[in-house]
CSV table of C-alpha atoms in Angstrom, one decimal:
chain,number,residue,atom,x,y,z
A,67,UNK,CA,-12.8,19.0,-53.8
A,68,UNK,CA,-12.1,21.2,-50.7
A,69,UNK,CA,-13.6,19.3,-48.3
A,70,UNK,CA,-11.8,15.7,-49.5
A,71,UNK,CA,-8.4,18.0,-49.6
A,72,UNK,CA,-9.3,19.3,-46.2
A,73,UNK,CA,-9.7,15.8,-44.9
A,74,UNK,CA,-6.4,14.6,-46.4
A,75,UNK,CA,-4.5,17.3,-45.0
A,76,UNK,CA,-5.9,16.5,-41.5
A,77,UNK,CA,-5.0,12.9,-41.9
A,78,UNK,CA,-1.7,14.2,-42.7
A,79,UNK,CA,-1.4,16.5,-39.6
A,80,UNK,CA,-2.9,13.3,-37.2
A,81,UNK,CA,0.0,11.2,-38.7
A,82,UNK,CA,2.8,13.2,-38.1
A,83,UNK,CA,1.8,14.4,-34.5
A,84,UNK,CA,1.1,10.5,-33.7
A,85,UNK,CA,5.1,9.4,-35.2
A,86,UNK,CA,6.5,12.7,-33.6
A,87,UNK,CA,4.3,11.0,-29.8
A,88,UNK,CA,5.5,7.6,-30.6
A,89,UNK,CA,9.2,8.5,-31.6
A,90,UNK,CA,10.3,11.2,-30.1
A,91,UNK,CA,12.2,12.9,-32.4
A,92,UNK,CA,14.0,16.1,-31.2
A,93,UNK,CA,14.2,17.9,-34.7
A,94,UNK,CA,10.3,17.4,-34.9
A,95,UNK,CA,8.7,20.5,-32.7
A,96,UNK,CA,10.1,22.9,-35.5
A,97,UNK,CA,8.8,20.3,-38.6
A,98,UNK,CA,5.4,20.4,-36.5
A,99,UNK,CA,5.3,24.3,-36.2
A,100,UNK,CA,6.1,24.4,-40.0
A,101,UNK,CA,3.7,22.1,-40.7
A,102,UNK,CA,0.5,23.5,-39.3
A,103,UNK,CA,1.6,26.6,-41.0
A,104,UNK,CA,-1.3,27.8,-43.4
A,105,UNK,CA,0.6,28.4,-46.4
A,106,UNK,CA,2.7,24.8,-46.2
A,107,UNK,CA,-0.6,23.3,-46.0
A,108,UNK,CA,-2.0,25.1,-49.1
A,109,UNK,CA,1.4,24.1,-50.8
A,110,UNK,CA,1.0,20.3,-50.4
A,111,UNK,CA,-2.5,20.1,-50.5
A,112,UNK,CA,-2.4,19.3,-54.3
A,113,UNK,CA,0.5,16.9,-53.4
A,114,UNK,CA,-1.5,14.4,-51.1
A,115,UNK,CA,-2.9,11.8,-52.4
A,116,UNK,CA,-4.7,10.7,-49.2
A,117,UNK,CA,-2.1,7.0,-49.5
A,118,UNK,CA,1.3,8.0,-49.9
A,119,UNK,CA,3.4,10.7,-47.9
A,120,UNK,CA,6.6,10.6,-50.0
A,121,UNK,CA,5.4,13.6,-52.0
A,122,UNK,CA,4.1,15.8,-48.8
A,123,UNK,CA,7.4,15.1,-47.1
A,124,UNK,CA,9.7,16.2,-50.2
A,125,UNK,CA,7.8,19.5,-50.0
A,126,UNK,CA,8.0,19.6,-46.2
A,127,UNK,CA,11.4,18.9,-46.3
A,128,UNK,CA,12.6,21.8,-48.9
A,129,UNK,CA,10.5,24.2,-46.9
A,130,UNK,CA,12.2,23.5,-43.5
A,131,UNK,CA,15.5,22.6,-45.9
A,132,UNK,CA,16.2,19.6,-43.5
A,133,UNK,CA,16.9,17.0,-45.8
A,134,UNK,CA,20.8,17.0,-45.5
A,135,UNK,CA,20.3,16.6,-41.8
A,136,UNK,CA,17.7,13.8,-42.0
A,137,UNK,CA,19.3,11.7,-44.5
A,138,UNK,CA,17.2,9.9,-47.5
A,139,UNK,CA,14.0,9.5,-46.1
A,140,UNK,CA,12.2,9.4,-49.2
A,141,UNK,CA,8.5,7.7,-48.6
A,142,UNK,CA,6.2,7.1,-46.2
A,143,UNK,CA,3.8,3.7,-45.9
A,144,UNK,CA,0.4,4.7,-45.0
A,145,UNK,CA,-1.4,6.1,-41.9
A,146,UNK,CA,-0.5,4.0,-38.8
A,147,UNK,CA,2.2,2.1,-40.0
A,148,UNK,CA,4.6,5.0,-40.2
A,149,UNK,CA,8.3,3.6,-39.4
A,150,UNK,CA,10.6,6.4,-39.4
A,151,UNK,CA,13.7,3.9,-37.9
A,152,UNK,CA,16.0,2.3,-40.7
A,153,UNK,CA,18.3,0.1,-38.5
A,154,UNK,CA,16.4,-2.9,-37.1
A,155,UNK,CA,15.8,-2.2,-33.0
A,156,UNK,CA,18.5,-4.3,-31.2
A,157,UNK,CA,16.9,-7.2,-28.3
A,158,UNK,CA,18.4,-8.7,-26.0
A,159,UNK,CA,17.5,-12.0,-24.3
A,160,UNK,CA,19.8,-13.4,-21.1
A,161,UNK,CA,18.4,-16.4,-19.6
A,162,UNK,CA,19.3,-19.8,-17.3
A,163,UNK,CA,17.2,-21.7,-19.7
A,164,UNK,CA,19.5,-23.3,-22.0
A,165,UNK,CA,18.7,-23.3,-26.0
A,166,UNK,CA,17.9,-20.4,-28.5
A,167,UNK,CA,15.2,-23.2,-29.8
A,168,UNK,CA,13.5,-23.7,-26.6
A,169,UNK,CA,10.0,-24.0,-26.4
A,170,UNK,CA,10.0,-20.5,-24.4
A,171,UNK,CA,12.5,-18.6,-26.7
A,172,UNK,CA,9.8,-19.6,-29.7
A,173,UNK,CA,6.9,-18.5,-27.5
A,174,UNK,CA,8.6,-14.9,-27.2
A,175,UNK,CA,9.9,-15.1,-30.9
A,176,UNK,CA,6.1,-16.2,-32.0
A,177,UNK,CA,5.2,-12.9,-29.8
A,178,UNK,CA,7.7,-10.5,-31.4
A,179,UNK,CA,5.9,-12.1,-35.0
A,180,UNK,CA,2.5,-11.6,-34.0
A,181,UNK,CA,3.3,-7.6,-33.3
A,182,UNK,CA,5.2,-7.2,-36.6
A,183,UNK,CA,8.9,-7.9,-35.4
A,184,UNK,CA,10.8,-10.0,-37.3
A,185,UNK,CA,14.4,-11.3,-36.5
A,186,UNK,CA,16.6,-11.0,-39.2
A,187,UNK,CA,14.4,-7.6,-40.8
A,188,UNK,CA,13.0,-5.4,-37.9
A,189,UNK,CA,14.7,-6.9,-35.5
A,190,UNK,CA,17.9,-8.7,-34.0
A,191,UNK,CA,18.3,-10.4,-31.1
A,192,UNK,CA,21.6,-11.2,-29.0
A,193,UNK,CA,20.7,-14.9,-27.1
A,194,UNK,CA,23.1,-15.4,-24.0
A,195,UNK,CA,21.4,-18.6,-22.0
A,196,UNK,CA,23.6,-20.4,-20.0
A,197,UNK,CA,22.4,-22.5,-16.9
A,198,UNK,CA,25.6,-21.3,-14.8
A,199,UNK,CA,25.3,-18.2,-12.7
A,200,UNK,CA,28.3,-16.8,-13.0
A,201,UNK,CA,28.2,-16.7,-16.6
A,202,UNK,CA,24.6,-15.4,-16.3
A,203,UNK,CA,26.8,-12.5,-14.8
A,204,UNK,CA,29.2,-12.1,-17.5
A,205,UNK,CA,26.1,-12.3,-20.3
A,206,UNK,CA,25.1,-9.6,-18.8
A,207,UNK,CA,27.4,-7.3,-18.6
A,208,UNK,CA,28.5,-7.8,-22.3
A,209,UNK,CA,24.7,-7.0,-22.9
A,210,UNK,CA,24.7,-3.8,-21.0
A,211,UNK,CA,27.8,-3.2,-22.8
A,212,UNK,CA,25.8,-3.3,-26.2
A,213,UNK,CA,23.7,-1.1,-27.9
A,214,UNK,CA,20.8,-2.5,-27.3
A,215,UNK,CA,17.0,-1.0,-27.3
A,216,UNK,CA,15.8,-3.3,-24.6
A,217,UNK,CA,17.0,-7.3,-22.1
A,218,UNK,CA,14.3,-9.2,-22.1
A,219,UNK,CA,15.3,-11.8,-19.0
A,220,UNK,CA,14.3,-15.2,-18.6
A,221,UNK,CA,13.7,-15.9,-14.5
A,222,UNK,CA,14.7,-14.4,-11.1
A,223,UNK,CA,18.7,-15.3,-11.5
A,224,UNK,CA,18.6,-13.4,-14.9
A,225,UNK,CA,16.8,-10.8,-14.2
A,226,UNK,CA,18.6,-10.0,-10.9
A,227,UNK,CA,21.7,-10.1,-13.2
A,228,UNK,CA,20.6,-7.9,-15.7
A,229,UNK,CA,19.3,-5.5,-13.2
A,230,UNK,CA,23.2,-5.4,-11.8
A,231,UNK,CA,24.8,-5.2,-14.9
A,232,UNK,CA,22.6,-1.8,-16.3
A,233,UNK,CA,20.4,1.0,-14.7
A,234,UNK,CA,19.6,2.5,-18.1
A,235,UNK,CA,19.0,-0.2,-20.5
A,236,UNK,CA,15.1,-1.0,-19.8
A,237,UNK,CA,14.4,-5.0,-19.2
A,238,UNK,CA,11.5,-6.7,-19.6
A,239,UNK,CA,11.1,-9.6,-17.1
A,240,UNK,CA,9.3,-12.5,-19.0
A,241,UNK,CA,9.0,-14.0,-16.0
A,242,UNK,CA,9.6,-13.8,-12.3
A,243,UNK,CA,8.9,-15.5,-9.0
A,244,UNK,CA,8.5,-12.4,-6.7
A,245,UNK,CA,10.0,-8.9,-7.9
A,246,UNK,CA,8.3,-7.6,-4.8
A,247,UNK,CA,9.7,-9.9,-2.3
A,248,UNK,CA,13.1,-10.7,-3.9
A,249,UNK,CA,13.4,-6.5,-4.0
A,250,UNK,CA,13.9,-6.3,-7.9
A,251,UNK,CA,10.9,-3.8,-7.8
A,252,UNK,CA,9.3,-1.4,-4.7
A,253,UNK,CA,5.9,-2.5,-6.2
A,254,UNK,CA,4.0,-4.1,-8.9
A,255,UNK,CA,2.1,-0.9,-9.9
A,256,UNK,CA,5.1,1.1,-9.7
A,257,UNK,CA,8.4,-0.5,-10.5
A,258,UNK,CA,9.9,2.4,-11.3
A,259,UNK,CA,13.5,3.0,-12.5
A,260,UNK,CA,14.3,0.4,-16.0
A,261,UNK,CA,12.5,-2.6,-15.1
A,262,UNK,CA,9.0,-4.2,-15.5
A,263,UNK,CA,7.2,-6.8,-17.3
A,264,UNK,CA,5.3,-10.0,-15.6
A,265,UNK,CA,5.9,-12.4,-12.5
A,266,UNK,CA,4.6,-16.3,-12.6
A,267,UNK,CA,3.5,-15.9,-8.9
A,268,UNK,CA,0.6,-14.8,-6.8
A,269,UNK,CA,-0.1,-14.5,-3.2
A,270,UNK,CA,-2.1,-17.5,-2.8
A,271,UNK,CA,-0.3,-19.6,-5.8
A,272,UNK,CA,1.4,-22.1,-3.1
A,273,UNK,CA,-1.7,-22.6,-1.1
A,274,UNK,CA,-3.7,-23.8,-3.7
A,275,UNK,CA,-1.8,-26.1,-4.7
A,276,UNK,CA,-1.1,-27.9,-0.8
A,277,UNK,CA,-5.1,-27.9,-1.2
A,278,UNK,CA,-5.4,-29.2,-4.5
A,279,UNK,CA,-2.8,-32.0,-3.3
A,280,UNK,CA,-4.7,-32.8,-0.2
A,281,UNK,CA,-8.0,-32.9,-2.1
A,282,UNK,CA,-6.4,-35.5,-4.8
A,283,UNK,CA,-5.0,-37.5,-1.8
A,284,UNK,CA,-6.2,-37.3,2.0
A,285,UNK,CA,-4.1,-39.4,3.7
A,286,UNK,CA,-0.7,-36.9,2.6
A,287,UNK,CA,1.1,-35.9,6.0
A,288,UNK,CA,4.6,-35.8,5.5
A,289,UNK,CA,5.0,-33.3,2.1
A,290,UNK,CA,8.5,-32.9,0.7
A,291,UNK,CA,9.4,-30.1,-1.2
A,292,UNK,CA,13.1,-29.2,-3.5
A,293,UNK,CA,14.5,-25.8,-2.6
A,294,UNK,CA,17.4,-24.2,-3.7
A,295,UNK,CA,19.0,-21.6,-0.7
A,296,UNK,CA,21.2,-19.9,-2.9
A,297,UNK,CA,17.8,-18.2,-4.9
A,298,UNK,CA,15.7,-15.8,-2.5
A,299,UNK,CA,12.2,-16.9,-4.3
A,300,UNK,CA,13.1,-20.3,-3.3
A,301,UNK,CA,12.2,-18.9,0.8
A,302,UNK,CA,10.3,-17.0,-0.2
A,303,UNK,CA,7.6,-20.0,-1.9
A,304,UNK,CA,9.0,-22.2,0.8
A,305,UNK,CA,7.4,-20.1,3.3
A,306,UNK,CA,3.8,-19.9,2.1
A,307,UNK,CA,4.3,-23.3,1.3
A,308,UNK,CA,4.6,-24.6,4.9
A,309,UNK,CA,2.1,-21.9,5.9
A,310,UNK,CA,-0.6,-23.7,4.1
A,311,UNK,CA,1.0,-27.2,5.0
A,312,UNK,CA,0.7,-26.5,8.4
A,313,UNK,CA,-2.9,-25.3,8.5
A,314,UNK,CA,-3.8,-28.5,6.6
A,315,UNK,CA,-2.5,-30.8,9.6
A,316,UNK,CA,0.5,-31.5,7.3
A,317,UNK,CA,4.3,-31.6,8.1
A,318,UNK,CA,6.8,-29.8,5.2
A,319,UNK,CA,10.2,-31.4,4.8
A,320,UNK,CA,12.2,-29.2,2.8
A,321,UNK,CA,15.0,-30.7,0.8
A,322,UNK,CA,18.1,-28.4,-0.2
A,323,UNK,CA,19.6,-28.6,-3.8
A,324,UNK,CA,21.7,-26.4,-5.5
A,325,UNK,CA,22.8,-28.2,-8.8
A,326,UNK,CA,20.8,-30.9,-11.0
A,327,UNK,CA,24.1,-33.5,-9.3
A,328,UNK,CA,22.1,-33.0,-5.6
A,329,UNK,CA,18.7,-34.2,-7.1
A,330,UNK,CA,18.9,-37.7,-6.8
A,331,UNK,CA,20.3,-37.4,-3.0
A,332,UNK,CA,17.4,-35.6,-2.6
A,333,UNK,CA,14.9,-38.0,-3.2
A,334,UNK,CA,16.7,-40.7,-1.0
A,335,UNK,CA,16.5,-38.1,1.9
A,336,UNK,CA,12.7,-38.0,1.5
A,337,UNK,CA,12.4,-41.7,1.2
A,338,UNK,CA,14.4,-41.8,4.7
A,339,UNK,CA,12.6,-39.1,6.1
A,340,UNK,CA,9.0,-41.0,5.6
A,341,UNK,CA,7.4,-38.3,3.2
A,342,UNK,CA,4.3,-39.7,1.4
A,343,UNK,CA,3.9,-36.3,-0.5
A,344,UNK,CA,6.0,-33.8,-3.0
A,345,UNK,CA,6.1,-30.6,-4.3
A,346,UNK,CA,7.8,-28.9,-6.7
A,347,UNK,CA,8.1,-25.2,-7.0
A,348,UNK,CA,8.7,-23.6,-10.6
A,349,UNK,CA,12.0,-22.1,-10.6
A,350,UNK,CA,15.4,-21.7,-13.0
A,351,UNK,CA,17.0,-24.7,-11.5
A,352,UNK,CA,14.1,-27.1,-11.7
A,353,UNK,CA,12.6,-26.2,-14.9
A,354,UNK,CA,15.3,-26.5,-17.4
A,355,UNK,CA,15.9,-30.1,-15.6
A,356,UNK,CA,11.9,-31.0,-15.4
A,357,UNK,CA,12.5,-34.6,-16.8
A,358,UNK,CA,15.2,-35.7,-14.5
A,359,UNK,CA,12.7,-34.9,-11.4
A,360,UNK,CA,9.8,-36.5,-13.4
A,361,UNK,CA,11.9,-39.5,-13.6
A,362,UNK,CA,13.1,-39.4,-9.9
A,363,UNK,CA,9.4,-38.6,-8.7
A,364,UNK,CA,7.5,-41.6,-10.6
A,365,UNK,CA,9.9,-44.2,-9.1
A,366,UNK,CA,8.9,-43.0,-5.4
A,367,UNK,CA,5.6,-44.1,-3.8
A,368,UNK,CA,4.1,-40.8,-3.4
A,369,UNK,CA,2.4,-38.3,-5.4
A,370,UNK,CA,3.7,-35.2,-7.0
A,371,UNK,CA,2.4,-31.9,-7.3
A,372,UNK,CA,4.3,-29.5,-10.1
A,373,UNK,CA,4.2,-25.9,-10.2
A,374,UNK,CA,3.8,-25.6,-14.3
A,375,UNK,CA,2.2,-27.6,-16.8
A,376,UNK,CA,5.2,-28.6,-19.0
A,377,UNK,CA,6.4,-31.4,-16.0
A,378,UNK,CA,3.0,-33.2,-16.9
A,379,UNK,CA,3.3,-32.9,-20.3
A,380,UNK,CA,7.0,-34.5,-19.6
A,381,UNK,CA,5.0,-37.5,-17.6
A,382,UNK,CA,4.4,-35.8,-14.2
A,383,UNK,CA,1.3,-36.9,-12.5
A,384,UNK,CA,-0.5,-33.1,-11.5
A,385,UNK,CA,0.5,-29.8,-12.2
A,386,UNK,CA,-1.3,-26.6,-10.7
A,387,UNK,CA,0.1,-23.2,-12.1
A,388,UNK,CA,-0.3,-20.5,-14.8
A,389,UNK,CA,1.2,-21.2,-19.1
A,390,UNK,CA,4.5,-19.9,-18.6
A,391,UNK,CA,4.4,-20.1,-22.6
A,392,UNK,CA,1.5,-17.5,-22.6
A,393,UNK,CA,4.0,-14.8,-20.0
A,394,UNK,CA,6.8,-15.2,-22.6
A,395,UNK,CA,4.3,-14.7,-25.4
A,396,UNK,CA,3.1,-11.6,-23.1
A,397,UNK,CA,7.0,-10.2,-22.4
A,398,UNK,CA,6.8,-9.1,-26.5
A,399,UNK,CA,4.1,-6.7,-25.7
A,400,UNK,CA,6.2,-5.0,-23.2
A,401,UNK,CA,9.2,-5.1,-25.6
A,402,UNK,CA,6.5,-3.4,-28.9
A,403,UNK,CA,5.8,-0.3,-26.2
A,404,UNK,CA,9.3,0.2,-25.0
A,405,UNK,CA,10.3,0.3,-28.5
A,406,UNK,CA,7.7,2.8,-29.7
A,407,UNK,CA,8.8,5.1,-26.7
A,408,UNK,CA,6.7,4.0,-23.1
A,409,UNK,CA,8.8,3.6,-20.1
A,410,UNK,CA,9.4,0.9,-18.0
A,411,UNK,CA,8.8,3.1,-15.0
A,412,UNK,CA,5.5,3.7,-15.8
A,413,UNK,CA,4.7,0.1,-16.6
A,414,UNK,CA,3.2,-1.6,-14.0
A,415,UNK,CA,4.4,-5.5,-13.5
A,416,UNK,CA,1.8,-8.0,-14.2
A,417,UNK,CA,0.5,-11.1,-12.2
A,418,UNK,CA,-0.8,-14.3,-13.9
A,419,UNK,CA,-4.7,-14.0,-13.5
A,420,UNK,CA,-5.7,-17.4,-15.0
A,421,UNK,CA,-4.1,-20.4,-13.6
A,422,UNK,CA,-4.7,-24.0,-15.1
A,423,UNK,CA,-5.2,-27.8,-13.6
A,424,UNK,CA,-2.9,-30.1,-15.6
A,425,UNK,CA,-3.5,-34.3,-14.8
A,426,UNK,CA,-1.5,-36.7,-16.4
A,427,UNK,CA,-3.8,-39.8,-16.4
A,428,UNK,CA,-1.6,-42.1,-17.9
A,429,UNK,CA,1.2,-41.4,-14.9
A,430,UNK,CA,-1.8,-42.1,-12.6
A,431,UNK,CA,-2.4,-45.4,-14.5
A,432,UNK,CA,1.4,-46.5,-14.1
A,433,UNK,CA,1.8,-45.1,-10.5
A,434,UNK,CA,-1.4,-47.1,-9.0
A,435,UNK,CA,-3.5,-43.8,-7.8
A,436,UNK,CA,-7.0,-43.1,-8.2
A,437,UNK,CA,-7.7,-39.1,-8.6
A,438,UNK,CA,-11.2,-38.4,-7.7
A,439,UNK,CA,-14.0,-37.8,-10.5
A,440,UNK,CA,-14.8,-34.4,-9.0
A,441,UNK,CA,-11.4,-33.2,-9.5
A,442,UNK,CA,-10.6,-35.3,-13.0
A,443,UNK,CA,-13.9,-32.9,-13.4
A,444,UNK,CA,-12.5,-29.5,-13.0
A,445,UNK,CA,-9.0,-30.1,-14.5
A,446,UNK,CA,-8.3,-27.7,-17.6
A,447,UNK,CA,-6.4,-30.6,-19.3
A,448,UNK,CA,-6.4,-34.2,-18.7
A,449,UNK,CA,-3.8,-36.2,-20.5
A,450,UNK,CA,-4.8,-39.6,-21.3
């Protein structure tokens, strides 16, 4: 009997010190002291029933003669699933991506569900998405204003925004083209201050694709890319792009647009300018309008090559690029450790590490174009 009631009171001990790590609960260094006191120990022993903590904490509590201060806490659920909170922890999610039943907003929901989060029990979340920037400005700041536990951001606009709007608030990025180069963070490993969570780009990102395009089709020399001047990641890609263009023997055009109105423009001035080649970078203003460039893109004469998978699965011809589904899904593990007390600071920001080849063989059917075997071979996903 001494030994099982010497076990149970060290489970005890191991729980409360982990909740007291985990929470952070100012009133607990006296509790703690009290607790590891012999006598207390010997009082409760009898009361532990090596499942449920209610009893240990009533005794605990009359000891220490805390429970006026505390409230009604009256049970505990069993060893590492202590919640000590009562009010659900308050989310919130600013991004340009319009709809609260997006396919990414489910991803990050599905995340929050997988880590025991629920919306509507554990959790609530306050959605501001809105594709105009200056609203993005205005969500924010009524966020900050909140009392929220953590932003959770949806691309560079939003996080920029969010980062503006609060310095104490910690954001999660769910995703971001450059937090390095844009200046959100001093480094990846370090972000420091309230901000972390995961980019969608990597160093060498744009050139593989310019050599993924010039594998599918050799003859490209005149590639066209959309860029947006009013987003810094947009020069930033744009760069590295023509970089690699230019040590393939190929010529970039880059084509400004600022609003989904300039796209079809666009295409015209690539048509007039002789490009036989496009590529599309991954960004807030061209994914939320992937279907109109799909659209555009197929009627032209030249191949495409997208920076995510969802434009192929929307009827674009090649996509090279990580699962932007799986980052969101990834953003509600930063969210689970900021809530249970880690620090953005100390969070380093992630890079995508496994990056997939989407073909759409039934656009390569309609356009005329022949992809070869080898690379049909190596594709993660071939749509047919």
């Amino acid at each position: 009997m001494g030994q099982e009631r010497s076990s149970q009171l060290k489970a005890v001990v191991a729980h409360l010190r982990q909740t007291e790590q985990q929470h952070r609960l100012p009133y607990w260094a006296p509790f703690m002291r009290e607790v590891e006191d012999a006598a207390v120990l010997e009082a409760v022993t009898w009361r532990c029933d090596g499942r449920s903590f209610g009893a240990v904490w009533e005794v605990l509590m009359r000891r220490r003669e805390f429970i006026t201060g505390l409230g009604a806490v009256s049970a505990w659920p069993h060893i590492g699933q202590a919640q000590v909170r009562s009010k659900p922890h308050r989310i919130g999610f600013l991004s340009q991506q319009p709809g609260q039943s997006s396919l990414f907003s489910r991803t990050f929901v599905e995340g929050l569900r997988e880590l025991g989060y629920v919306e509507g029990q554990n959790i609530t979340i306050e959605w501001r998405m809105t594709p105009d920037r200056e609203q993005l400005l205005r969500f924010a700041t009524e966020l900050a204003a909140m009392n929220l536990d953590v932003i959770v951001t949806g691309g560079g606009p939003a996080v920029r925004a969010a980062k503006q709007a609060t310095s104490t608030i910690p954001i999660v990025m769910s995703f971001s083209g450059d937090p390095v180069g844009t200046g959100v963070v001093p480094s990846l490993s370090h972000p420091g201050g309230n901000l972390t969570g995961l980019s969608f780009m990597s160093p060498d990102l744009s050139a593989k694709r310019v050599e993924v395009l010039a594998e599918a089709f050799p003859a490209v020399r005149r590639l066209a890319t959309l860029w947006n001047p009013e987003d810094p990641v947009y020069a930033l890609e744009l760069e590295r792009t023509e970089k690699a263009a230019r040590g393939l023997g190929m010529t970039l055009l880059p084509i400004a647009v600022r609003a989904i109105r300039d796209f079809e423009a666009a295409f015209g001035e690539m048509v007039a300018a002789s490009a036989d080649g496009l590529i599309v970078f991954a960004h807030t203003l061209t994914i939320p309008n992937s279907r109109t460039i799909v659209e555009l893109a197929n009627r032209q004469p030249f191949p495409t090559m997208y920076g995510l998978r969802e434009y192929v699965l929307d009827g674009g011809l090649i996509a090279y690029g990580p699962r932007l589904t799986d980052l969101f899904r990834r953003s509600a593990s930063y969210v689970d450790r900021i809530l249970k007390g880690a620090k953005p600071a100390d969070m380093p920001v992630e890079q995508p590490t496994k990056f997939e080849l989407t073909i759409n063989l039934n656009t390569a059917k309609k356009l005329g174009v022949t992809l070869p075997p080898t690379l049909l071979a190596r594709a993660d996903e071939v749509i047919e």
